[in-house]
mmCIF file of C-alpha atoms and ligand atoms in Angstrom:
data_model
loop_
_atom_site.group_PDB
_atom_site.id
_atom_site.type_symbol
_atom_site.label_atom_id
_atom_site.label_comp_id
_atom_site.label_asym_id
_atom_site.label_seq_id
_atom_site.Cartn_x
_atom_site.Cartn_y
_atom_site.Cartn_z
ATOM 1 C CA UNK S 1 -58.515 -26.064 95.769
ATOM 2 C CA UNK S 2 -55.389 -27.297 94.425
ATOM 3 C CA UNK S 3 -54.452 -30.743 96.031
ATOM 4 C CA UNK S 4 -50.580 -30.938 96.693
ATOM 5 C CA UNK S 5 -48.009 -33.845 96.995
ATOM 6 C CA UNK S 6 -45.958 -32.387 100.208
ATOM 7 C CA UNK S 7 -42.964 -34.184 100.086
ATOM 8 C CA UNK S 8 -40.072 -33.248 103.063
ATOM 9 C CA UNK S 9 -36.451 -33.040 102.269
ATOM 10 C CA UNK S 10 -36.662 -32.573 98.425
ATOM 11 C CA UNK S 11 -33.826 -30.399 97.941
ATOM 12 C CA UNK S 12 -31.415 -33.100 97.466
ATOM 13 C CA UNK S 13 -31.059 -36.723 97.135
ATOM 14 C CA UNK S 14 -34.054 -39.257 96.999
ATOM 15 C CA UNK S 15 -36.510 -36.343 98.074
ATOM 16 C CA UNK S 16 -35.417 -33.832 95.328
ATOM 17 C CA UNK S 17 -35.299 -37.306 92.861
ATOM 18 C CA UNK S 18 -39.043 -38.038 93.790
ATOM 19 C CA UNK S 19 -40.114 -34.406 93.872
ATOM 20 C CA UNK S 20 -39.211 -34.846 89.912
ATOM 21 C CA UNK S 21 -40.591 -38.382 89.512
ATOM 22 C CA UNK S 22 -44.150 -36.951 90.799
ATOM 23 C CA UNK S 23 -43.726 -33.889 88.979
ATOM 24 C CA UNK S 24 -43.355 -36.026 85.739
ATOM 25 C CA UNK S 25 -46.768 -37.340 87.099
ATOM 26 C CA UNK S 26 -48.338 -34.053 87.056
ATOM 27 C CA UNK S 27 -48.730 -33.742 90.709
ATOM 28 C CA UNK S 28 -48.692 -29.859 92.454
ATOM 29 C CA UNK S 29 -45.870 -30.179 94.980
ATOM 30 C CA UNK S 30 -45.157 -28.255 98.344
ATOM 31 C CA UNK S 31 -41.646 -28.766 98.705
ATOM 32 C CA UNK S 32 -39.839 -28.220 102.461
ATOM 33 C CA UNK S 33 -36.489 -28.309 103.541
ATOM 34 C CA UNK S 34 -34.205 -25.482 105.757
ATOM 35 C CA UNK S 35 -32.505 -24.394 102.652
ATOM 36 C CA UNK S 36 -34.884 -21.988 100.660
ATOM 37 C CA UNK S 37 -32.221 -21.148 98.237
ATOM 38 C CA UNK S 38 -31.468 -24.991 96.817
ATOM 39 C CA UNK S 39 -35.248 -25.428 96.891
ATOM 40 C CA UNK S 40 -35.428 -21.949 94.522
ATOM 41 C CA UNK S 41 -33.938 -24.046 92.207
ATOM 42 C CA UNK S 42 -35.276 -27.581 92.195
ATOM 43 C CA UNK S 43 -38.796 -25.239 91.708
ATOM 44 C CA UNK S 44 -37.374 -23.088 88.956
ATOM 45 C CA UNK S 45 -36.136 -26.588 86.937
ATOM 46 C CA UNK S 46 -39.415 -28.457 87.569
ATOM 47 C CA UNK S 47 -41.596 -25.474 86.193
ATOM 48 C CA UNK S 48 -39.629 -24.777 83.472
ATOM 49 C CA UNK S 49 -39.276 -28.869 82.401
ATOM 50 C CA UNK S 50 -42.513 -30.197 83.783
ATOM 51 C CA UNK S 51 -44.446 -27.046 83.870
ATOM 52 C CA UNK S 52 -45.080 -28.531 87.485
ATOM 53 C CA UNK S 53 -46.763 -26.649 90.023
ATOM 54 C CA UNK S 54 -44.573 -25.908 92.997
ATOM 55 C CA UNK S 55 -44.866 -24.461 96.281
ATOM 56 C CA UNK S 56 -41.785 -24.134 98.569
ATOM 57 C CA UNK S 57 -41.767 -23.761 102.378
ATOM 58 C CA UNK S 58 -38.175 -23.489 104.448
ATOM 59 C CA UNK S 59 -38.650 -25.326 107.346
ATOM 60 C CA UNK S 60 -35.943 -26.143 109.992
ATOM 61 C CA UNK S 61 -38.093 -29.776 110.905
ATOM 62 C CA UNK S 62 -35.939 -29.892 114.156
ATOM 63 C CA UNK S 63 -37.141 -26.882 115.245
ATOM 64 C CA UNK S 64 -40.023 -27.072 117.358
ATOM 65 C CA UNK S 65 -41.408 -23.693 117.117
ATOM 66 C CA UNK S 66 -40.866 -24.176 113.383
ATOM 67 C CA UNK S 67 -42.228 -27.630 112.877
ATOM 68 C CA UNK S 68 -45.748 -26.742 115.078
ATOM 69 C CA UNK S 69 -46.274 -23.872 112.936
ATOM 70 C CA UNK S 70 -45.966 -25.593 109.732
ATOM 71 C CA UNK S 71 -48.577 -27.764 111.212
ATOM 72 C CA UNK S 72 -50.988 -25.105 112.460
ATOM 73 C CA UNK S 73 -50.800 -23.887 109.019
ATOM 74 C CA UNK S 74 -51.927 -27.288 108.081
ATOM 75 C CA UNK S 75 -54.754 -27.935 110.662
ATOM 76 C CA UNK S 76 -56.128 -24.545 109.705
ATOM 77 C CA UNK S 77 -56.754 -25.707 106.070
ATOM 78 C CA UNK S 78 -53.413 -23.445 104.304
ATOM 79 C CA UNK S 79 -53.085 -26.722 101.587
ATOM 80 C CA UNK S 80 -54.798 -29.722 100.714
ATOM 81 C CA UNK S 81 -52.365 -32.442 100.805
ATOM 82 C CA UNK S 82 -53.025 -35.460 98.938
ATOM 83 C CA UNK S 83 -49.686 -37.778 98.933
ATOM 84 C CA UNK S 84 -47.442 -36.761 102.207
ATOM 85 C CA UNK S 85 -43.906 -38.230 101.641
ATOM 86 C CA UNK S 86 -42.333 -38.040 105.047
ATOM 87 C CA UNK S 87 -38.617 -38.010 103.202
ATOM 88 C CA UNK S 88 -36.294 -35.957 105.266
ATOM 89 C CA UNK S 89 -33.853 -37.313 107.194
ATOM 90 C CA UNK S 90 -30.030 -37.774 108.204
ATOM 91 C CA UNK S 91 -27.963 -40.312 110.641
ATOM 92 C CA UNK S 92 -25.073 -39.955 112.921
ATOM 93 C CA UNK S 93 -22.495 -42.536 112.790
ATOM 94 C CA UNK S 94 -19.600 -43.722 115.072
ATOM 95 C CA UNK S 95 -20.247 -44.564 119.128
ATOM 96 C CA UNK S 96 -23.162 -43.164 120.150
ATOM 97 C CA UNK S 97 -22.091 -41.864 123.659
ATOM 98 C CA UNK S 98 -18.974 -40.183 122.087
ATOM 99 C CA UNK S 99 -20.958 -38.231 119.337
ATOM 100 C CA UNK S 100 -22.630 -34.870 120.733
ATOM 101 C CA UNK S 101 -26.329 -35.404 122.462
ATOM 102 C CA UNK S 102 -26.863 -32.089 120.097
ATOM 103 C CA UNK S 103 -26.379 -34.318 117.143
ATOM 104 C CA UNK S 104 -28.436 -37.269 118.228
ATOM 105 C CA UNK S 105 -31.215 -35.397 119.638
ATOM 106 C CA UNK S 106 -31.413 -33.363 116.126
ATOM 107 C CA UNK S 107 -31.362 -36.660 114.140
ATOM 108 C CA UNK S 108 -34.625 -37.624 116.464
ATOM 109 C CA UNK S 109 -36.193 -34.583 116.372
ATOM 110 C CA UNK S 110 -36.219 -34.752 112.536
ATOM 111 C CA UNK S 111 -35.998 -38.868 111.914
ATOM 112 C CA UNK S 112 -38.376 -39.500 114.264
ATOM 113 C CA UNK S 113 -40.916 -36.189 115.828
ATOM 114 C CA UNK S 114 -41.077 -34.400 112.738
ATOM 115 C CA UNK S 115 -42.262 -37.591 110.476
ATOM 116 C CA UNK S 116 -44.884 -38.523 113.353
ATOM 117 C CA UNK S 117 -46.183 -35.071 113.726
ATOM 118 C CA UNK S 118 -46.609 -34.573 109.966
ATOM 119 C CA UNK S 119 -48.353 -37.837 109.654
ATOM 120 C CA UNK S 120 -50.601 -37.011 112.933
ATOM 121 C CA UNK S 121 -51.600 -33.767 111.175
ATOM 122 C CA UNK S 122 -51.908 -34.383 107.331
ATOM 123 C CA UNK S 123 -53.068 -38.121 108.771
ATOM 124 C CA UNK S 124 -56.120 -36.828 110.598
ATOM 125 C CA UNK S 125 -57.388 -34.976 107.420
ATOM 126 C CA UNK S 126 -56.857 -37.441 104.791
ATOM 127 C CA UNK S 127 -59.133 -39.590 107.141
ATOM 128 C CA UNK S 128 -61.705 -37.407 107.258
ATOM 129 C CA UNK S 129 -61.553 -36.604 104.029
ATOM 130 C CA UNK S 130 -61.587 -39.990 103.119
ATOM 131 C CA UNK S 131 -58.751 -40.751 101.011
ATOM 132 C CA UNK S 132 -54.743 -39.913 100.676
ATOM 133 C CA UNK S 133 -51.527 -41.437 100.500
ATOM 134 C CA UNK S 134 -48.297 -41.542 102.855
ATOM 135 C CA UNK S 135 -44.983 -42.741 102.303
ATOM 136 C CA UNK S 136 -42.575 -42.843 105.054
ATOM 137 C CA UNK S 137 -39.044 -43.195 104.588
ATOM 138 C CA UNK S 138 -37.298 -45.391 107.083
ATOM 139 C CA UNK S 139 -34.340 -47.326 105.515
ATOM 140 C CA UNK S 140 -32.728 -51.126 104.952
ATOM 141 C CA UNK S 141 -31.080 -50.023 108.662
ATOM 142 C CA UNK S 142 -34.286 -50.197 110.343
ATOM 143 C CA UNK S 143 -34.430 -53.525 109.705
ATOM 144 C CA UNK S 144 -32.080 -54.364 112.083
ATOM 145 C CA UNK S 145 -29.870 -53.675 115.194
ATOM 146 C CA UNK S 146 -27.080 -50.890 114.128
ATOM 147 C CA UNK S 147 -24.155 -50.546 115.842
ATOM 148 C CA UNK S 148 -22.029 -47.637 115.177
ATOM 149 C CA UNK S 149 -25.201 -46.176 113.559
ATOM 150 C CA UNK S 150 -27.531 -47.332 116.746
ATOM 151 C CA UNK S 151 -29.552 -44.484 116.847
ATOM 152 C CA UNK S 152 -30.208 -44.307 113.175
ATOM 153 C CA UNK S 153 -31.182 -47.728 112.812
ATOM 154 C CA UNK S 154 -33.803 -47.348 116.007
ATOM 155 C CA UNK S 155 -35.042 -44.340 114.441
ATOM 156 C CA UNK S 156 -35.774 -46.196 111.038
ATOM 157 C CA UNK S 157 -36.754 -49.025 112.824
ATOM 158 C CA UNK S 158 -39.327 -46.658 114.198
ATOM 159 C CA UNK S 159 -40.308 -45.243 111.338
ATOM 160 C CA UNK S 160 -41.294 -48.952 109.484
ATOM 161 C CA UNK S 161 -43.011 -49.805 112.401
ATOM 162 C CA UNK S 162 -45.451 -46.786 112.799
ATOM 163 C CA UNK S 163 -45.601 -46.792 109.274
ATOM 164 C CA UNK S 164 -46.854 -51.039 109.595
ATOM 165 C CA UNK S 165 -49.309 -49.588 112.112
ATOM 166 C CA UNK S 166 -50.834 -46.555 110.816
ATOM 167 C CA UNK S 167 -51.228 -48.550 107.575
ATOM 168 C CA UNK S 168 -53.764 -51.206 109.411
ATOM 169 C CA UNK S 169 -55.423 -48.103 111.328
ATOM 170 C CA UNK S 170 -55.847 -45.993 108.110
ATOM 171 C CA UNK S 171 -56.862 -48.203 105.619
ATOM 172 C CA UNK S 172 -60.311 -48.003 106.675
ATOM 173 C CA UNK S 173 -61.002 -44.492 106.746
ATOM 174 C CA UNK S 174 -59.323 -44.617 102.862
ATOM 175 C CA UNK S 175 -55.953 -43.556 103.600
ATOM 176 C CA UNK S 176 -52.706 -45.577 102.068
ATOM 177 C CA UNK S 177 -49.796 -45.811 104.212
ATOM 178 C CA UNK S 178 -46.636 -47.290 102.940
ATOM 179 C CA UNK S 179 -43.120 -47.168 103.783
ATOM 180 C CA UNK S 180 -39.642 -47.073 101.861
ATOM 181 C CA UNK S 181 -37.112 -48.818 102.659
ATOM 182 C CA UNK S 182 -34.078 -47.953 100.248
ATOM 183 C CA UNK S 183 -30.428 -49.339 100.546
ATOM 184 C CA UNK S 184 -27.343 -47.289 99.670
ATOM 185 C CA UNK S 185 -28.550 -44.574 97.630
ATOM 186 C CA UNK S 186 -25.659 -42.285 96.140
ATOM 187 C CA UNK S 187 -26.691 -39.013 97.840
ATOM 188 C CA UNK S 188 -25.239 -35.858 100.198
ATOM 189 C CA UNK S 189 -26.234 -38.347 103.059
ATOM 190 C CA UNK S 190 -22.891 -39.644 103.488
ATOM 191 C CA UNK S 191 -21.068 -36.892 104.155
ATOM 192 C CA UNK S 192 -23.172 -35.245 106.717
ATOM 193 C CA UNK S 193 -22.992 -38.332 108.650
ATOM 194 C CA UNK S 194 -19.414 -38.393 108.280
ATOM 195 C CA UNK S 195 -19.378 -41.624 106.341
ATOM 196 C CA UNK S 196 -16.839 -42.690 103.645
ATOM 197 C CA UNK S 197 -19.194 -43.239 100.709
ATOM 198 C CA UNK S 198 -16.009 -44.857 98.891
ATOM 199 C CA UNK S 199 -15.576 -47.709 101.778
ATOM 200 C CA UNK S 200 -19.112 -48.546 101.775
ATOM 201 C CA UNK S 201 -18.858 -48.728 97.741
ATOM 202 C CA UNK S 202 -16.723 -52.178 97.800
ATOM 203 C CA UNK S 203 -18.897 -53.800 100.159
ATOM 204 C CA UNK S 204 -22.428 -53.234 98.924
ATOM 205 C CA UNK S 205 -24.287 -51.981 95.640
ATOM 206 C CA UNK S 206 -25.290 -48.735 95.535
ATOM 207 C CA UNK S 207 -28.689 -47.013 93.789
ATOM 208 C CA UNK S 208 -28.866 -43.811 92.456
ATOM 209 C CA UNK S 209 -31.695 -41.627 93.753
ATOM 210 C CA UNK S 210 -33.208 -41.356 90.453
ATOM 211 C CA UNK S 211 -33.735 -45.460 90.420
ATOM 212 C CA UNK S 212 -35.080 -45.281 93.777
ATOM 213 C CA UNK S 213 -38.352 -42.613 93.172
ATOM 214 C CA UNK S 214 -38.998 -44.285 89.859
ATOM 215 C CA UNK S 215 -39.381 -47.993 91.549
ATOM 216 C CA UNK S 216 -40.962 -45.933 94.746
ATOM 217 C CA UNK S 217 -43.526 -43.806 92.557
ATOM 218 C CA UNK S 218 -44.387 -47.106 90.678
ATOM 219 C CA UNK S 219 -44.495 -49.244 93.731
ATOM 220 C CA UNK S 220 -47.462 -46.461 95.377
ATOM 221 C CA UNK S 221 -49.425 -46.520 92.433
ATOM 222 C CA UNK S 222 -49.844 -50.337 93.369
ATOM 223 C CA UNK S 223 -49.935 -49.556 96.952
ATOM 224 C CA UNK S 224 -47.165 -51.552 98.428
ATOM 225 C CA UNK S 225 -46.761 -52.006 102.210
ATOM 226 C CA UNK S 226 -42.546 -52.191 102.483
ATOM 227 C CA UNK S 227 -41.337 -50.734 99.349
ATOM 228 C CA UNK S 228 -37.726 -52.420 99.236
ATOM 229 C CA UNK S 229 -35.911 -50.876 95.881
ATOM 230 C CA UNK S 230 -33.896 -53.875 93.988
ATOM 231 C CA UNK S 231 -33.309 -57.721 94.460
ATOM 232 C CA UNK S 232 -30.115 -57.203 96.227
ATOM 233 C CA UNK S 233 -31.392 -54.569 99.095
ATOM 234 C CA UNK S 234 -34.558 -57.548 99.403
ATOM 235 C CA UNK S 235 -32.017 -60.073 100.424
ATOM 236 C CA UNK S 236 -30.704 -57.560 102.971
ATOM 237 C CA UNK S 237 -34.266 -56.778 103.958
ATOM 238 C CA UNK S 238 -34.835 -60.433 104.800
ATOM 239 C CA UNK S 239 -31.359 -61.371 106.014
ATOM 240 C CA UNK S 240 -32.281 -60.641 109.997
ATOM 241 C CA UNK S 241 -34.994 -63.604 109.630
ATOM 242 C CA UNK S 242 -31.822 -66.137 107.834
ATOM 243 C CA UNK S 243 -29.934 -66.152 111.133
ATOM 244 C CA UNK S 244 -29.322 -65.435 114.647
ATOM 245 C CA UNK S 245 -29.320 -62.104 116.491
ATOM 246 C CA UNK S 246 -26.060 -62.222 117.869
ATOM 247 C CA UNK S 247 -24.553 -62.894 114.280
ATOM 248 C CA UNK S 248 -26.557 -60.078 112.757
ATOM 249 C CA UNK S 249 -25.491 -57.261 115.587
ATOM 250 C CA UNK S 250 -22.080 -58.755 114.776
ATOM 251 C CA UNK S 251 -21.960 -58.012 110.857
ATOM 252 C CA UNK S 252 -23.588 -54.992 110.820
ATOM 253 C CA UNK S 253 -21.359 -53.636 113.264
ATOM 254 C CA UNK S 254 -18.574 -54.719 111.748
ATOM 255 C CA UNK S 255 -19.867 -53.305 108.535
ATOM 256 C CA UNK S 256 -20.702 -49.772 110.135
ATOM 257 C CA UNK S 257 -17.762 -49.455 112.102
ATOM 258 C CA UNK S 258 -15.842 -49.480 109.661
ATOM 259 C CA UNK S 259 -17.704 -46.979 107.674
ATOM 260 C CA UNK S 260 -18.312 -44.451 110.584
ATOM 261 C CA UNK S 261 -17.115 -41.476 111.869
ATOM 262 C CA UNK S 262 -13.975 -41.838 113.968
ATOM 263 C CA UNK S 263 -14.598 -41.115 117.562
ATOM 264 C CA UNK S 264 -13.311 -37.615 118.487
ATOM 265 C CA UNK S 265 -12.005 -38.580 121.992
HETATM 266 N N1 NAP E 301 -28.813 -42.298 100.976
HETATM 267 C C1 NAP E 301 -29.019 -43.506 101.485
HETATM 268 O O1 NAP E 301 -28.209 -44.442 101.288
HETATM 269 C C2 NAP E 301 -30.276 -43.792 102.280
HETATM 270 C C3 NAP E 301 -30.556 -45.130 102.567
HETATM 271 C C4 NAP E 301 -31.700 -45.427 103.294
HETATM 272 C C5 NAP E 301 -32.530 -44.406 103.713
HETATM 273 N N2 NAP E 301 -32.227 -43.109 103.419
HETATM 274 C C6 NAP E 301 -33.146 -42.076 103.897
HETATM 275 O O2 NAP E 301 -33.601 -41.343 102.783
HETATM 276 C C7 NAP E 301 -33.991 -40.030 103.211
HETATM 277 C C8 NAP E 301 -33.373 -39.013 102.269
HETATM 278 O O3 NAP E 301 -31.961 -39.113 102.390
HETATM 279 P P1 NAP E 301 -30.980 -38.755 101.181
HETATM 280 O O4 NAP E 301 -30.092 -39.899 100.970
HETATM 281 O O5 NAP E 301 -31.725 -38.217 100.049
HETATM 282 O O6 NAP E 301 -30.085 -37.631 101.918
HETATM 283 P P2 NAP E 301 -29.830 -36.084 101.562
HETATM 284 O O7 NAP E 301 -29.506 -35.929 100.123
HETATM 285 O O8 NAP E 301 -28.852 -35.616 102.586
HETATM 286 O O9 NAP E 301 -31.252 -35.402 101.802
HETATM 287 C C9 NAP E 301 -31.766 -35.133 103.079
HETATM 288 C C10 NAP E 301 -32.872 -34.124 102.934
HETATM 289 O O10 NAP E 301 -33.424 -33.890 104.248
HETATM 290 C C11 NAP E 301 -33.461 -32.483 104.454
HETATM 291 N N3 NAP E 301 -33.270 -32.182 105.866
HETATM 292 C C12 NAP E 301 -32.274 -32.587 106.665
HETATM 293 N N4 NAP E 301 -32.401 -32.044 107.887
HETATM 294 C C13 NAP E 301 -33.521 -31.276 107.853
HETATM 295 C C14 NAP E 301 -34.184 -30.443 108.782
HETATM 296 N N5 NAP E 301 -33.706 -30.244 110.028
HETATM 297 N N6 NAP E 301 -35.308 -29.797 108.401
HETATM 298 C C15 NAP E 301 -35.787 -29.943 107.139
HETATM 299 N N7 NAP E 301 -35.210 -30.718 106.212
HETATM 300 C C16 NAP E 301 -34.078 -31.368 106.565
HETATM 301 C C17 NAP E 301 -32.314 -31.921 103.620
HETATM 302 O O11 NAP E 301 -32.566 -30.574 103.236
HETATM 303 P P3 NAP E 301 -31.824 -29.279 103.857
HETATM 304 O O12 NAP E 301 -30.390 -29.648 104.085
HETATM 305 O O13 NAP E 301 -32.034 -28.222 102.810
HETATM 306 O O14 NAP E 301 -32.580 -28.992 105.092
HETATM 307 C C18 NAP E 301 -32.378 -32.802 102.380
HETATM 308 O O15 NAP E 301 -33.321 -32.294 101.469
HETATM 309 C C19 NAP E 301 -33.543 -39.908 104.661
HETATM 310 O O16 NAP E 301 -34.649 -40.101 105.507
HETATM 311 C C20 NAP E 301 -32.535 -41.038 104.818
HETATM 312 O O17 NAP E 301 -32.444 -41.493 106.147
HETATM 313 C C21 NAP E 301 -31.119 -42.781 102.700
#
């Protein structure tokens, strides 16, 4: 049975970027995201340059009904999964009571329940199998407190943390567990979150996706913990241990809110 690199989110950004990167690799990929036409053609372009071997499922991750059926198909044996790259992902931005519950309820449904199931599921059979890989994307954000992106940053702050644990847990039983934790990465990210890309441009550097899977792919093959893409988003990554809380909450806020979405009321 064919042994396939699932990887959520790959049909744009750092999950469509790393879909190529283990494609290049030679891995068979099962590619999900809701929008079956965009992944149509990230498949089409990897088999016709990498004669990769690709597998698509459109899957709304914030949909319950959706997500657990995904995962029965799972359970029941429907792929052998190999490397699980828990990629997909968006934030809100501006003042979290004055954005839409909708919105921030979606974000943890697919930031947060969707990543957890995934690794519960594909997680319990790599262990008994004895071996696999998961990557995790959280973010620099989850690093530290977020205001103006507060429920983003907890989210990602969950995801590092889980990731930290299941690592310890897994290890044993032959499973790698690491997590990503990329910077700004030029990508259709900042506009659904209503963020002006341009803004955040002057104040910090910004990666392309492409640079990200390449260090990320590399990084797994030596099976780093906190994958942290570039000197500059390390220095971020270790800025909340350099001073106080109260100074950090006040510089990232002051960095987000002036990034974020205006309130609407
Ligand atoms: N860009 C950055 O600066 C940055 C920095 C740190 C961390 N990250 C993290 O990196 C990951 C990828 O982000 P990106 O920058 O590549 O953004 P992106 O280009 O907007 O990609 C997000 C991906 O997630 C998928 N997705 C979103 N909602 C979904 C849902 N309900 N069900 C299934 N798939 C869904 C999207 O596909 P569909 O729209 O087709 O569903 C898309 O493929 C995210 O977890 C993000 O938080 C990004």
């Amino acid at each position: 049975m064919l042994r396939y690199t699932l990887i959520t989110g790959a049909s744009s950004g750092i999950g469509l970027a790393l879909a190529e990167a283990f494609a290049a690799r030679g891995d068979a990929l099962l590619l999900v995201a809701r929008r079956a036409d965009a992944l149509a053609r990230v498949a089409e372009d990897l088999q016709r340059r990498y004669d990769a071997v690709v597998e698509l499922r459109a899957c709304d991750l914030a949909d319950a009904a959706q997500l657990d059926a995904f995962c029965e198909e799972i359970a029941g044996g429907a792929y052998e999964i190999g490397t699980l790259v828990n990629n997909a992902g968006f934030a809100t931005s501006g003042a979290f009571v004055d954005n839409e519950w909708d919105d921030e309820r979606e974000m943890i449904r697919v930031n947060i329940t969707a990543l957890a199931q995934l690794c519960h599921v594909v997680g319990r059979r790599m262990a008994a199998a004895g071996h696999g890989q998961i990557l995790n994307v959280s973010s620099i954000s989850g690093m530290m407190p977020g205001p103006w992106m507060a429920n983003y940053a907890a989210a990602k702050a969950y995801v590092l943390s889980l990731s930290e644990g299941l690592r310890e847990e897994l290890a044993p039983r032959g499973v790698k567990v690491s997590v990503l934790c990329p910077g700004t990465t030029r990508s259709p990210f900042f506009e659904r979150a209503g963020i002006d890309l341009a803004k955040l441009e002057k104040e910090a550097l910004v990666m392309t996706p492409e640079a990200v899977a390449r260090i990320t792919v590399g990084a797994l093959e030596r099976d780093v913990a906190i994958i942290v893409p570039r000197w500059y988003n390390k220095l971020l990554a270790i800025s909340p241990r350099l001073g106080p809380r109260w100074l950090l909450r006040k510089v990232v806020g002051s960095l987000y809110k002036g990034v974020a979405r205006p309130a609407a009321h």
